[in-house]
Amino acid sequence: MPRFGELEEQVMLRLWATDRPLQVREVREALKPDRELAHTTVMTVLDKLYRKGWLRRESVGRAYAYSPVMSREAYTATLMHEAWSVAGRPATALVYFIEAMTPDQVDALRDALRVATAVLEAEPATDQERPRSA
């Protein structure tokens, strides 16, 4: 999964921070404290993100409103999974990753593992996982 360019990332952060689709002018306003950009520049970035499959858009009058296809958390998880999958020794890479975590991040990891374990245990076993009856 390719990473975002600098401006694409800033646009995505603004879109992820809201709970509704945004029009070009709204994204431009949200970027203003950090960057003063032309309307056409923001429109081009949004259109490129849409064409790359990162955004969905809906017609609102004569304009479009844009929203992310996936959440920031889902995007982050995908990046983490891809990074881990290319490691020569995934278990070692995971150890290095965990060693670099702050105590709060370790606590969050423990909580996530508890939730994931509970979800996996609650799912019915597939035919391949079920023991065969004699």
PDB file of C-alpha atoms in Angstrom:
ATOM      1  CA  MET A   1       0.000   0.000   0.000  1.00  0.00           C
ATOM      2  CA  PRO A   2       1.605   3.258  -1.033  1.00  0.00           C
ATOM      3  CA  ARG A   3       1.959   5.958   1.560  1.00  0.00           C
ATOM      4  CA  PHE A   4       0.481   9.392   1.137  1.00  0.00           C
ATOM      5  CA  GLY A   5       2.442  12.378  -0.060  1.00  0.00           C
ATOM      6  CA  GLU A   6       2.810  15.232   2.447  1.00  0.00           C
ATOM      7  CA  LEU A   7      -0.198  17.239   1.248  1.00  0.00           C
ATOM      8  CA  GLU A   8      -2.291  14.107   0.716  1.00  0.00           C
ATOM      9  CA  GLU A   9      -1.583  13.102   4.302  1.00  0.00           C
ATOM     10  CA  GLN A  10      -2.633  16.524   5.612  1.00  0.00           C
ATOM     11  CA  VAL A  11      -5.873  16.316   3.635  1.00  0.00           C
ATOM     12  CA  MET A  12      -6.571  12.785   4.887  1.00  0.00           C
ATOM     13  CA  LEU A  13      -5.925  13.848   8.497  1.00  0.00           C
ATOM     14  CA  ARG A  14      -8.520  16.617   8.137  1.00  0.00           C
ATOM     15  CA  LEU A  15     -11.044  14.231   6.616  1.00  0.00           C
ATOM     16  CA  TRP A  16     -10.426  11.589   9.293  1.00  0.00           C
ATOM     17  CA  ALA A  17     -10.930  14.231  12.001  1.00  0.00           C
ATOM     18  CA  THR A  18     -14.508  14.899  10.949  1.00  0.00           C
ATOM     19  CA  ASP A  19     -17.636  12.777  11.101  1.00  0.00           C
ATOM     20  CA  ARG A  20     -19.107  13.917   7.799  1.00  0.00           C
ATOM     21  CA  PRO A  21     -18.066  14.405   4.172  1.00  0.00           C
ATOM     22  CA  LEU A  22     -16.334  17.701   3.418  1.00  0.00           C
ATOM     23  CA  GLN A  23     -16.407  19.890   0.346  1.00  0.00           C
ATOM     24  CA  VAL A  24     -13.249  21.358  -1.187  1.00  0.00           C
ATOM     25  CA  ARG A  25     -13.735  24.735   0.490  1.00  0.00           C
ATOM     26  CA  GLU A  26     -14.139  23.068   3.896  1.00  0.00           C
ATOM     27  CA  VAL A  27     -10.949  21.035   3.472  1.00  0.00           C
ATOM     28  CA  ARG A  28      -9.147  24.210   2.345  1.00  0.00           C
ATOM     29  CA  GLU A  29     -10.374  26.033   5.472  1.00  0.00           C
ATOM     30  CA  ALA A  30      -9.275  23.139   7.688  1.00  0.00           C
ATOM     31  CA  LEU A  31      -5.780  23.304   6.150  1.00  0.00           C
ATOM     32  CA  LYS A  32      -5.483  27.097   6.535  1.00  0.00           C
ATOM     33  CA  PRO A  33      -3.866  27.292   9.953  1.00  0.00           C
ATOM     34  CA  ASP A  34      -0.915  25.342   8.538  1.00  0.00           C
ATOM     35  CA  ARG A  35      -1.065  26.015   4.805  1.00  0.00           C
ATOM     36  CA  GLU A  36      -2.553  28.651   2.545  1.00  0.00           C
ATOM     37  CA  LEU A  37      -3.509  26.769  -0.623  1.00  0.00           C
ATOM     38  CA  ALA A  38      -5.414  27.647  -3.749  1.00  0.00           C
ATOM     39  CA  HIS A  39      -8.880  26.153  -4.097  1.00  0.00           C
ATOM     40  CA  THR A  40      -7.764  24.363  -7.279  1.00  0.00           C
ATOM     41  CA  THR A  41      -4.795  22.780  -5.473  1.00  0.00           C
ATOM     42  CA  VAL A  42      -7.053  21.283  -2.796  1.00  0.00           C
ATOM     43  CA  MET A  43      -9.540  20.188  -5.458  1.00  0.00           C
ATOM     44  CA  THR A  44      -6.744  18.438  -7.390  1.00  0.00           C
ATOM     45  CA  VAL A  45      -5.478  16.615  -4.294  1.00  0.00           C
ATOM     46  CA  LEU A  46      -8.991  15.456  -3.393  1.00  0.00           C
ATOM     47  CA  ASP A  47      -9.609  14.296  -6.960  1.00  0.00           C
ATOM     48  CA  LYS A  48      -6.313  12.358  -6.995  1.00  0.00           C
ATOM     49  CA  LEU A  49      -7.145  10.687  -3.670  1.00  0.00           C
ATOM     50  CA  TYR A  50     -10.575   9.805  -5.067  1.00  0.00           C
ATOM     51  CA  ARG A  51      -9.077   8.312  -8.248  1.00  0.00           C
ATOM     52  CA  LYS A  52      -6.571   6.311  -6.174  1.00  0.00           C
ATOM     53  CA  GLY A  53      -9.482   4.808  -4.226  1.00  0.00           C
ATOM     54  CA  TRP A  54      -8.815   6.521  -0.882  1.00  0.00           C
ATOM     55  CA  LEU A  55     -11.937   8.698  -0.937  1.00  0.00           C
ATOM     56  CA  ARG A  56     -15.561   8.402  -1.913  1.00  0.00           C
ATOM     57  CA  ARG A  57     -17.460  11.412  -3.141  1.00  0.00           C
ATOM     58  CA  GLU A  58     -21.055  12.464  -3.423  1.00  0.00           C
ATOM     59  CA  SER A  59     -22.638  15.292  -5.358  1.00  0.00           C
ATOM     60  CA  VAL A  60     -23.786  18.226  -3.261  1.00  0.00           C
ATOM     61  CA  GLY A  61     -25.294  20.748  -5.637  1.00  0.00           C
ATOM     62  CA  ARG A  62     -22.568  21.683  -8.107  1.00  0.00           C
ATOM     63  CA  ALA A  63     -19.756  20.432  -5.854  1.00  0.00           C
ATOM     64  CA  TYR A  64     -18.554  17.168  -4.385  1.00  0.00           C
ATOM     65  CA  ALA A  65     -18.261  16.204  -0.743  1.00  0.00           C
ATOM     66  CA  TYR A  66     -15.451  13.780   0.089  1.00  0.00           C
ATOM     67  CA  SER A  67     -15.053  11.186   2.831  1.00  0.00           C
ATOM     68  CA  PRO A  68     -12.406   8.518   3.489  1.00  0.00           C
ATOM     69  CA  VAL A  69     -13.016   4.969   2.308  1.00  0.00           C
ATOM     70  CA  MET A  70     -11.314   3.573   5.421  1.00  0.00           C
ATOM     71  CA  SER A  71     -10.739   4.897   8.913  1.00  0.00           C
ATOM     72  CA  ARG A  72      -7.392   6.201  10.061  1.00  0.00           C
ATOM     73  CA  GLU A  73      -7.100   3.199  12.353  1.00  0.00           C
ATOM     74  CA  ALA A  74      -7.775   0.744   9.513  1.00  0.00           C
ATOM     75  CA  TYR A  75      -5.165   2.504   7.365  1.00  0.00           C
ATOM     76  CA  THR A  76      -2.628   2.359  10.209  1.00  0.00           C
ATOM     77  CA  ALA A  77      -3.346  -1.330  10.782  1.00  0.00           C
ATOM     78  CA  THR A  78      -2.820  -2.046   7.090  1.00  0.00           C
ATOM     79  CA  LEU A  79       0.535  -0.255   7.120  1.00  0.00           C
ATOM     80  CA  MET A  80       1.583  -2.180  10.223  1.00  0.00           C
ATOM     81  CA  HIS A  81       0.534  -5.490   8.677  1.00  0.00           C
ATOM     82  CA  GLU A  82       2.426  -4.770   5.464  1.00  0.00           C
ATOM     83  CA  ALA A  83       5.564  -3.741   7.339  1.00  0.00           C
ATOM     84  CA  TRP A  84       5.416  -6.899   9.431  1.00  0.00           C
ATOM     85  CA  SER A  85       4.772  -9.160   6.434  1.00  0.00           C
ATOM     86  CA  VAL A  86       7.979  -8.064   4.648  1.00  0.00           C
ATOM     87  CA  ALA A  87      10.198  -8.672   7.677  1.00  0.00           C
ATOM     88  CA  GLY A  88      12.702 -11.459   7.214  1.00  0.00           C
ATOM     89  CA  ARG A  89      11.985 -12.616  10.763  1.00  0.00           C
ATOM     90  CA  PRO A  90       8.504 -11.343  11.693  1.00  0.00           C
ATOM     91  CA  ALA A  91       8.710 -12.435  15.353  1.00  0.00           C
ATOM     92  CA  THR A  92      11.980 -10.534  15.816  1.00  0.00           C
ATOM     93  CA  ALA A  93      10.528  -7.467  14.116  1.00  0.00           C
ATOM     94  CA  LEU A  94       7.548  -7.642  16.464  1.00  0.00           C
ATOM     95  CA  VAL A  95       9.839  -7.832  19.496  1.00  0.00           C
ATOM     96  CA  TYR A  96      11.728  -4.722  18.327  1.00  0.00           C
ATOM     97  CA  PHE A  97       8.413  -2.971  17.732  1.00  0.00           C
ATOM     98  CA  ILE A  98       7.132  -3.800  21.216  1.00  0.00           C
ATOM     99  CA  GLU A  99      10.434  -2.813  22.869  1.00  0.00           C
ATOM    100  CA  ALA A 100      10.114   0.647  21.307  1.00  0.00           C
ATOM    101  CA  MET A 101       6.626   1.191  22.735  1.00  0.00           C
ATOM    102  CA  THR A 102       5.807   3.535  25.572  1.00  0.00           C
ATOM    103  CA  PRO A 103       4.105   2.084  28.677  1.00  0.00           C
ATOM    104  CA  ASP A 104       0.782   3.551  27.481  1.00  0.00           C
ATOM    105  CA  GLN A 105       1.212   1.868  24.096  1.00  0.00           C
ATOM    106  CA  VAL A 106       1.991  -1.460  25.785  1.00  0.00           C
ATOM    107  CA  ASP A 107      -1.192  -1.094  27.852  1.00  0.00           C
ATOM    108  CA  ALA A 108      -3.148  -0.360  24.665  1.00  0.00           C
ATOM    109  CA  LEU A 109      -1.615  -3.448  23.038  1.00  0.00           C
ATOM    110  CA  ARG A 110      -2.642  -5.604  26.027  1.00  0.00           C
ATOM    111  CA  ASP A 111      -6.196  -4.232  25.825  1.00  0.00           C
ATOM    112  CA  ALA A 112      -6.323  -4.864  22.076  1.00  0.00           C
ATOM    113  CA  LEU A 113      -5.106  -8.445  22.524  1.00  0.00           C
ATOM    114  CA  ARG A 114      -7.799  -9.068  25.150  1.00  0.00           C
ATOM    115  CA  VAL A 115     -10.494  -7.752  22.805  1.00  0.00           C
ATOM    116  CA  ALA A 116      -9.158  -9.639  19.777  1.00  0.00           C
ATOM    117  CA  THR A 117      -8.863 -12.875  21.772  1.00  0.00           C
ATOM    118  CA  ALA A 118     -12.436 -12.540  23.025  1.00  0.00           C
ATOM    119  CA  VAL A 119     -13.699 -11.903  19.487  1.00  0.00           C
ATOM    120  CA  LEU A 120     -11.792 -14.880  18.077  1.00  0.00           C
ATOM    121  CA  GLU A 121     -13.028 -17.158  20.842  1.00  0.00           C
ATOM    122  CA  ALA A 122     -16.633 -16.042  20.287  1.00  0.00           C
ATOM    123  CA  GLU A 123     -16.569 -16.783  16.529  1.00  0.00           C
ATOM    124  CA  PRO A 124     -17.880 -20.180  15.514  1.00  0.00           C
ATOM    125  CA  ALA A 125     -15.202 -22.541  14.240  1.00  0.00           C
ATOM    126  CA  THR A 126     -15.027 -23.126  10.492  1.00  0.00           C
ATOM    127  CA  ASP A 127     -15.457 -26.628   9.103  1.00  0.00           C
ATOM    128  CA  GLN A 128     -11.686 -26.987   8.882  1.00  0.00           C
ATOM    129  CA  GLU A 129     -11.249 -26.059  12.543  1.00  0.00           C
ATOM    130  CA  ARG A 130     -14.008 -28.306  13.929  1.00  0.00           C
ATOM    131  CA  PRO A 131     -12.967 -31.678  15.249  1.00  0.00           C
ATOM    132  CA  ARG A 132     -14.302 -34.581  13.216  1.00  0.00           C
ATOM    133  CA  SER A 133     -16.779 -36.855  14.905  1.00  0.00           C
ATOM    134  CA  ALA A 134     -15.971 -40.569  14.904  1.00  0.00           C
TER     135      ALA A 134
END
